[in-house]
PDB file of C-alpha atoms in Angstrom:
ATOM      1  CA  MET Z 234       0.000   0.000   0.000  1.00 91.00           C
ATOM      2  CA  ARG Z 235       1.203   3.510  -0.835  1.00 96.00           C
ATOM      3  CA  ASP Z 236       2.035   5.996   1.910  1.00 97.00           C
ATOM      4  CA  LEU Z 237      -0.014   9.177   2.229  1.00 97.00           C
ATOM      5  CA  VAL Z 238       2.441  11.892   3.291  1.00 97.00           C
ATOM      6  CA  VAL Z 239       1.319  15.288   4.590  1.00 94.00           C
ATOM      7  CA  THR Z 240       4.167  17.731   3.939  1.00 93.00           C
ATOM      8  CA  GLU Z 241       4.118  21.241   5.360  1.00 90.00           C
ATOM      9  CA  ASN Z 242       6.393  24.237   5.610  1.00 87.00           C
ATOM     10  CA  ILE Z 243       5.701  25.546   9.082  1.00 89.00           C
ATOM     11  CA  THR Z 244       6.978  28.145  11.510  1.00 88.00           C
ATOM     12  CA  LEU Z 245       8.247  27.315  14.968  1.00 89.00           C
ATOM     13  CA  ASP Z 246       4.875  28.424  16.377  1.00 85.00           C
ATOM     14  CA  GLY Z 247       2.899  26.162  14.014  1.00 80.00           C
ATOM     15  CA  VAL Z 248       1.812  28.653  11.337  1.00 78.00           C
ATOM     16  CA  VAL Z 249       1.527  27.322   7.779  1.00 79.00           C
ATOM     17  CA  ALA Z 250       0.367  30.499   6.015  1.00 73.00           C
ATOM     18  CA  PRO Z 251       3.560  31.948   4.483  1.00 66.00           C
ATOM     19  CA  MET Z 252       2.897  35.565   5.435  1.00 66.00           C
ATOM     20  CA  ASP Z 253       5.604  38.162   5.980  1.00 68.00           C
ATOM     21  CA  GLY Z 254       8.031  36.438   3.584  1.00 69.00           C
ATOM     22  CA  TRP Z 255       9.322  33.639   5.798  1.00 67.00           C
ATOM     23  CA  PHE Z 256       8.947  31.018   3.052  1.00 72.00           C
ATOM     24  CA  ASP Z 257      10.335  31.261  -0.490  1.00 68.00           C
ATOM     25  CA  PRO Z 258      10.559  27.979  -2.436  1.00 67.00           C
ATOM     26  CA  GLY Z 259      13.291  29.426  -4.676  1.00 62.00           C
ATOM     27  CA  ALA Z 260      15.525  30.622  -1.817  1.00 66.00           C
ATOM     28  CA  GLN Z 261      16.535  27.390  -0.106  1.00 73.00           C
ATOM     29  CA  ASP Z 262      19.978  26.055   0.744  1.00 80.00           C
ATOM     30  CA  GLU Z 263      21.430  23.218  -1.345  1.00 87.00           C
ATOM     31  CA  ASP Z 264      20.760  20.555   1.275  1.00 89.00           C
ATOM     32  CA  LEU Z 265      17.112  21.567   1.581  1.00 88.00           C
ATOM     33  CA  VAL Z 266      16.719  21.535  -2.215  1.00 85.00           C
ATOM     34  CA  ALA Z 267      18.302  18.041  -2.259  1.00 89.00           C
ATOM     35  CA  ALA Z 268      15.950  16.772   0.478  1.00 91.00           C
ATOM     36  CA  ASN Z 269      12.926  18.062  -1.430  1.00 89.00           C
ATOM     37  CA  ALA Z 270      14.211  16.425  -4.632  1.00 90.00           C
ATOM     38  CA  GLU Z 271      14.583  13.132  -2.726  1.00 94.00           C
ATOM     39  CA  HIS Z 272      10.974  13.391  -1.557  1.00 94.00           C
ATOM     40  CA  ARG Z 273       9.738  14.167  -5.080  1.00 94.00           C
ATOM     41  CA  ARG Z 274      11.516  11.083  -6.445  1.00 95.00           C
ATOM     42  CA  ALA Z 275       9.658   8.950  -3.881  1.00 96.00           C
ATOM     43  CA  ALA Z 276       6.222  10.306  -4.889  1.00 96.00           C
ATOM     44  CA  ASP Z 277       4.126  10.012  -8.019  1.00 96.00           C
ATOM     45  CA  ALA Z 278       0.904  11.658  -6.849  1.00 97.00           C
ATOM     46  CA  LEU Z 279       0.109  15.048  -5.351  1.00 97.00           C
ATOM     47  CA  VAL Z 280      -3.164  15.844  -3.581  1.00 97.00           C
ATOM     48  CA  LEU Z 281      -4.193  19.473  -3.129  1.00 96.00           C
ATOM     49  CA  GLY Z 282      -7.182  21.363  -1.881  1.00 94.00           C
ATOM     50  CA  ARG Z 283      -8.848  23.751  -4.322  1.00 94.00           C
ATOM     51  CA  VAL Z 284      -7.237  26.940  -2.992  1.00 91.00           C
ATOM     52  CA  THR Z 285      -3.709  25.525  -3.017  1.00 91.00           C
ATOM     53  CA  TYR Z 286      -4.298  23.999  -6.446  1.00 95.00           C
ATOM     54  CA  GLU Z 287      -5.398  27.360  -7.857  1.00 94.00           C
ATOM     55  CA  GLU Z 288      -2.385  29.096  -6.279  1.00 91.00           C
ATOM     56  CA  PHE Z 289       0.026  26.458  -7.617  1.00 92.00           C
ATOM     57  CA  ALA Z 290      -1.573  26.388 -11.088  1.00 95.00           C
ATOM     58  CA  GLY Z 291      -1.354  30.169 -11.269  1.00 92.00           C
ATOM     59  CA  TYR Z 292       2.337  30.241 -10.344  1.00 91.00           C
ATOM     60  CA  TRP Z 293       4.320  27.080 -11.124  1.00 91.00           C
ATOM     61  CA  PRO Z 294       3.588  26.556 -14.849  1.00 92.00           C
ATOM     62  CA  ALA Z 295       5.138  29.992 -15.529  1.00 91.00           C
ATOM     63  CA  GLN Z 296       8.411  29.112 -13.742  1.00 89.00           C
ATOM     64  CA  VAL Z 297      10.522  28.095 -16.751  1.00 87.00           C
ATOM     65  CA  ASP Z 298      13.986  28.604 -15.205  1.00 87.00           C
ATOM     66  CA  ASP Z 299      13.303  26.909 -11.871  1.00 84.00           C
ATOM     67  CA  PRO Z 300      16.617  25.665 -10.409  1.00 81.00           C
ATOM     68  CA  THR Z 301      14.809  23.718  -7.654  1.00 81.00           C
ATOM     69  CA  GLY Z 302      13.116  21.271 -10.067  1.00 86.00           C
ATOM     70  CA  ILE Z 303       9.719  21.890  -8.460  1.00 89.00           C
ATOM     71  CA  ALA Z 304       8.094  23.305 -11.609  1.00 91.00           C
ATOM     72  CA  GLY Z 305       9.093  20.336 -13.772  1.00 91.00           C
ATOM     73  CA  TYR Z 306       7.937  17.869 -11.147  1.00 93.00           C
ATOM     74  CA  LEU Z 307       4.582  19.605 -10.764  1.00 94.00           C
ATOM     75  CA  ASP Z 308       4.029  19.592 -14.516  1.00 93.00           C
ATOM     76  CA  ARG Z 309       4.474  15.824 -14.804  1.00 94.00           C
ATOM     77  CA  VAL Z 310       3.175  14.447 -11.483  1.00 96.00           C
ATOM     78  CA  ALA Z 311      -0.387  13.110 -11.212  1.00 97.00           C
ATOM     79  CA  LYS Z 312      -2.310  15.850  -9.413  1.00 97.00           C
ATOM     80  CA  TYR Z 313      -5.572  15.310  -7.550  1.00 97.00           C
ATOM     81  CA  VAL Z 314      -7.654  18.289  -6.445  1.00 97.00           C
ATOM     82  CA  VAL Z 315     -10.179  17.756  -3.675  1.00 96.00           C
ATOM     83  CA  SER Z 316     -13.056  20.089  -4.513  1.00 94.00           C
ATOM     84  CA  ALA Z 317     -16.816  20.079  -4.769  1.00 91.00           C
ATOM     85  CA  ARG Z 318     -16.795  23.521  -6.423  1.00 91.00           C
ATOM     86  CA  LEU Z 319     -13.986  23.424  -8.996  1.00 93.00           C
ATOM     87  CA  GLN Z 320     -15.566  23.021 -12.421  1.00 91.00           C
ATOM     88  CA  ARG Z 321     -12.438  22.187 -14.412  1.00 92.00           C
ATOM     89  CA  ALA Z 322      -8.723  21.712 -13.943  1.00 93.00           C
ATOM     90  CA  ASP Z 323      -6.642  22.640 -16.965  1.00 92.00           C
ATOM     91  CA  TRP Z 324      -3.178  21.935 -15.563  1.00 94.00           C
ATOM     92  CA  ALA Z 325      -1.731  18.780 -17.133  1.00 93.00           C
ATOM     93  CA  ASN Z 326      -2.265  15.495 -15.296  1.00 96.00           C
ATOM     94  CA  THR Z 327      -4.941  16.872 -12.958  1.00 97.00           C
ATOM     95  CA  THR Z 328      -8.000  14.975 -11.738  1.00 96.00           C
ATOM     96  CA  ILE Z 329     -10.724  16.488  -9.598  1.00 97.00           C
ATOM     97  CA  LEU Z 330     -11.798  14.387  -6.618  1.00 96.00           C
ATOM     98  CA  ARG Z 331     -15.380  15.165  -5.637  1.00 94.00           C
ATOM     99  CA  GLY Z 332     -15.467  13.000  -2.535  1.00 85.00           C
ATOM    100  CA  PRO Z 333     -16.045  11.622  -0.152  1.00 93.00           C
ATOM    101  CA  VAL Z 334     -12.355  12.431   0.326  1.00 94.00           C
ATOM    102  CA  GLU Z 335     -11.705   9.496   2.680  1.00 95.00           C
ATOM    103  CA  GLU Z 336     -12.930   7.036   0.045  1.00 96.00           C
ATOM    104  CA  ASP Z 337     -11.034   8.763  -2.779  1.00 96.00           C
ATOM    105  CA  LEU Z 338      -7.756   8.765  -0.870  1.00 97.00           C
ATOM    106  CA  ALA Z 339      -8.212   5.211   0.425  1.00 96.00           C
ATOM    107  CA  ALA Z 340      -8.639   4.089  -3.194  1.00 96.00           C
ATOM    108  CA  LEU Z 341      -5.513   6.011  -4.274  1.00 97.00           C
ATOM    109  CA  LYS Z 342      -3.538   4.365  -1.468  1.00 97.00           C
ATOM    110  CA  GLN Z 343      -4.658   0.917  -2.681  1.00 97.00           C
ATOM    111  CA  ALA Z 344      -3.672   1.638  -6.317  1.00 96.00           C
ATOM    112  CA  PRO Z 345      -0.170   0.759  -7.528  1.00 96.00           C
ATOM    113  CA  GLY Z 346       2.401   3.529  -7.292  1.00 96.00           C
ATOM    114  CA  ALA Z 347       4.726   5.500  -5.063  1.00 97.00           C
ATOM    115  CA  ASP Z 348       4.018   7.937  -2.225  1.00 97.00           C
ATOM    116  CA  ILE Z 349       1.021  10.267  -2.369  1.00 98.00           C
ATOM    117  CA  VAL Z 350       1.827  13.737  -1.028  1.00 97.00           C
ATOM    118  CA  VAL Z 351      -0.534  16.353   0.366  1.00 96.00           C
ATOM    119  CA  THR Z 352       1.161  19.742   0.608  1.00 92.00           C
ATOM    120  CA  GLY Z 353      -0.136  23.132   1.633  1.00 85.00           C
ATOM    121  CA  SER Z 354      -3.896  22.667   1.617  1.00 87.00           C
ATOM    122  CA  ALA Z 355      -4.313  23.509   5.307  1.00 83.00           C
ATOM    123  CA  SER Z 356      -8.007  22.637   5.592  1.00 85.00           C
ATOM    124  CA  LEU Z 357      -7.642  19.384   3.674  1.00 91.00           C
ATOM    125  CA  ALA Z 358      -4.544  18.297   5.605  1.00 88.00           C
ATOM    126  CA  ARG Z 359      -6.191  19.125   8.931  1.00 86.00           C
ATOM    127  CA  SER Z 360      -9.296  17.123   7.963  1.00 88.00           C
ATOM    128  CA  LEU Z 361      -7.142  14.059   7.238  1.00 90.00           C
ATOM    129  CA  VAL Z 362      -5.606  13.832  10.715  1.00 85.00           C
ATOM    130  CA  PRO Z 363      -8.520  11.965  12.374  1.00 86.00           C
ATOM    131  CA  THR Z 364      -9.158   9.640   9.392  1.00 90.00           C
ATOM    132  CA  GLY Z 365      -6.193   7.352   9.989  1.00 90.00           C
ATOM    133  CA  LEU Z 366      -5.202   7.700   6.313  1.00 95.00           C
ATOM    134  CA  VAL Z 367      -2.024   9.723   6.914  1.00 94.00           C
ATOM    135  CA  ASP Z 368       1.091   7.565   7.134  1.00 95.00           C
ATOM    136  CA  VAL Z 369       3.711  10.308   7.491  1.00 95.00           C
ATOM    137  CA  PHE Z 370       3.673  13.915   8.678  1.00 93.00           C
ATOM    138  CA  ARG Z 371       6.693  15.681   7.145  1.00 95.00           C
ATOM    139  CA  LEU Z 372       7.215  19.095   8.717  1.00 93.00           C
ATOM    140  CA  PHE Z 373       9.842  21.549   7.496  1.00 91.00           C
ATOM    141  CA  VAL Z 374      10.090  23.806  10.541  1.00 92.00           C
ATOM    142  CA  TYR Z 375      11.424  27.287   9.722  1.00 88.00           C
ATOM    143  CA  PRO Z 376      13.264  29.227  12.458  1.00 88.00           C
ATOM    144  CA  VAL Z 377      10.588  31.922  12.528  1.00 86.00           C
ATOM    145  CA  VAL Z 378       7.853  32.836  14.970  1.00 87.00           C
ATOM    146  CA  GLN Z 379       4.956  34.281  12.984  1.00 80.00           C
ATOM    147  CA  GLY Z 380       2.715  35.091  15.930  1.00 76.00           C
ATOM    148  CA  HIS Z 381      -0.465  34.939  13.865  1.00 63.00           C
ATOM    149  CA  GLY Z 382      -1.966  33.057  10.961  1.00 65.00           C
ATOM    150  CA  ARG Z 383      -3.368  29.684  10.034  1.00 62.00           C
ATOM    151  CA  ARG Z 384      -1.891  26.874  12.077  1.00 60.00           C
ATOM    152  CA  ARG Z 385      -1.117  23.324  10.960  1.00 60.00           C
ATOM    153  CA  PHE Z 386      -3.024  21.668  13.722  1.00 61.00           C
ATOM    154  CA  GLY Z 387      -6.296  23.077  14.962  1.00 56.00           C
ATOM    155  CA  GLU Z 388      -7.442  23.513  18.530  1.00 56.00           C
ATOM    156  CA  HIS Z 389      -9.227  20.140  18.621  1.00 49.00           C
ATOM    157  CA  THR Z 390      -6.706  18.139  16.602  1.00 56.00           C
ATOM    158  CA  ALA Z 391      -5.214  15.137  18.353  1.00 57.00           C
ATOM    159  CA  ALA Z 392      -2.621  12.742  16.985  1.00 67.00           C
ATOM    160  CA  ASP Z 393      -0.293  10.297  18.743  1.00 84.00           C
ATOM    161  CA  LEU Z 394       2.913  10.336  16.710  1.00 89.00           C
ATOM    162  CA  THR Z 395       6.382   8.798  16.706  1.00 92.00           C
ATOM    163  CA  LEU Z 396       9.393  10.719  15.391  1.00 94.00           C
ATOM    164  CA  VAL Z 397      11.011   8.624  12.636  1.00 96.00           C
ATOM    165  CA  ASP Z 398      13.467  11.110  11.110  1.00 95.00           C
ATOM    166  CA  GLY Z 399      14.953  14.493  11.851  1.00 96.00           C
ATOM    167  CA  ARG Z 400      17.447  16.603   9.919  1.00 95.00           C
ATOM    168  CA  THR Z 401      18.821  20.100  10.330  1.00 94.00           C
ATOM    169  CA  PHE Z 402      19.781  22.225   7.336  1.00 93.00           C
ATOM    170  CA  ARG Z 403      22.350  25.036   7.136  1.00 91.00           C
ATOM    171  CA  SER Z 404      19.528  27.563   6.805  1.00 89.00           C
ATOM    172  CA  GLY Z 405      18.268  26.598  10.268  1.00 90.00           C
ATOM    173  CA  VAL Z 406      15.258  24.742   8.854  1.00 91.00           C
ATOM    174  CA  VAL Z 407      14.608  21.444  10.640  1.00 94.00           C
ATOM    175  CA  LEU Z 408      12.853  18.527   8.945  1.00 95.00           C
ATOM    176  CA  LEU Z 409      10.799  16.402  11.322  1.00 95.00           C
ATOM    177  CA  GLU Z 410       9.047  13.265  10.091  1.00 95.00           C
ATOM    178  CA  TYR Z 411       6.456  11.525  12.201  1.00 94.00           C
ATOM    179  CA  ARG Z 412       4.365   8.400  11.782  1.00 94.00           C
ATOM    180  CA  PRO Z 413       1.169   7.709  13.706  1.00 90.00           C
ATOM    181  CA  LYS Z 414       1.752   5.223  16.505  1.00 85.00           C
ATOM    182  CA  THR Z 415       0.446   1.761  15.685  1.00 71.00           C
ATOM    183  CA  GLY Z 416      -3.219   1.573  16.504  1.00 53.00           C
ATOM    184  CA  ALA Z 417      -3.484   5.339  16.969  1.00 45.00           C
ATOM    185  CA  ARG Z 418      -6.245   7.077  15.117  1.00 45.00           C
TER     186      ARG Z 418
END
């Protein structure tokens, strides 16, 4: 079965909304770029909420000289947009998932392939925590305290997790990877 990986860029105080310029995908140190490339090689599907999809589709296809490799990856990867309202998705390799999201993602996990990544998509990612579908939480923690903004985990979110990997990058960013404890839901 494929792993469903929730990947987030997050501040030290848990904010995922990249306000005030703390996150720039093009301004990362070499080690961080290499780690992201490693993760992309391990994944062949990307799941996004409608808002994140529209933001990505409006930005990434225009990035023709992207030294990070993100633009090329996003053009070729199978993209799934969870949305009841989106009428059409014109970005190559995009499928709209109308739900129920738990059934759609359970079916994707059962299909042959590599990792399935959910990135950004704060509401979608938060809604997946209690479903038991998430296999890995991959948090890139930036050495910034935002003080306000949308947080990764909501007030009533509960998850029992085990740290399975941790890396520190020259930029001060720390990658923390967690798996749900066996039997935890």
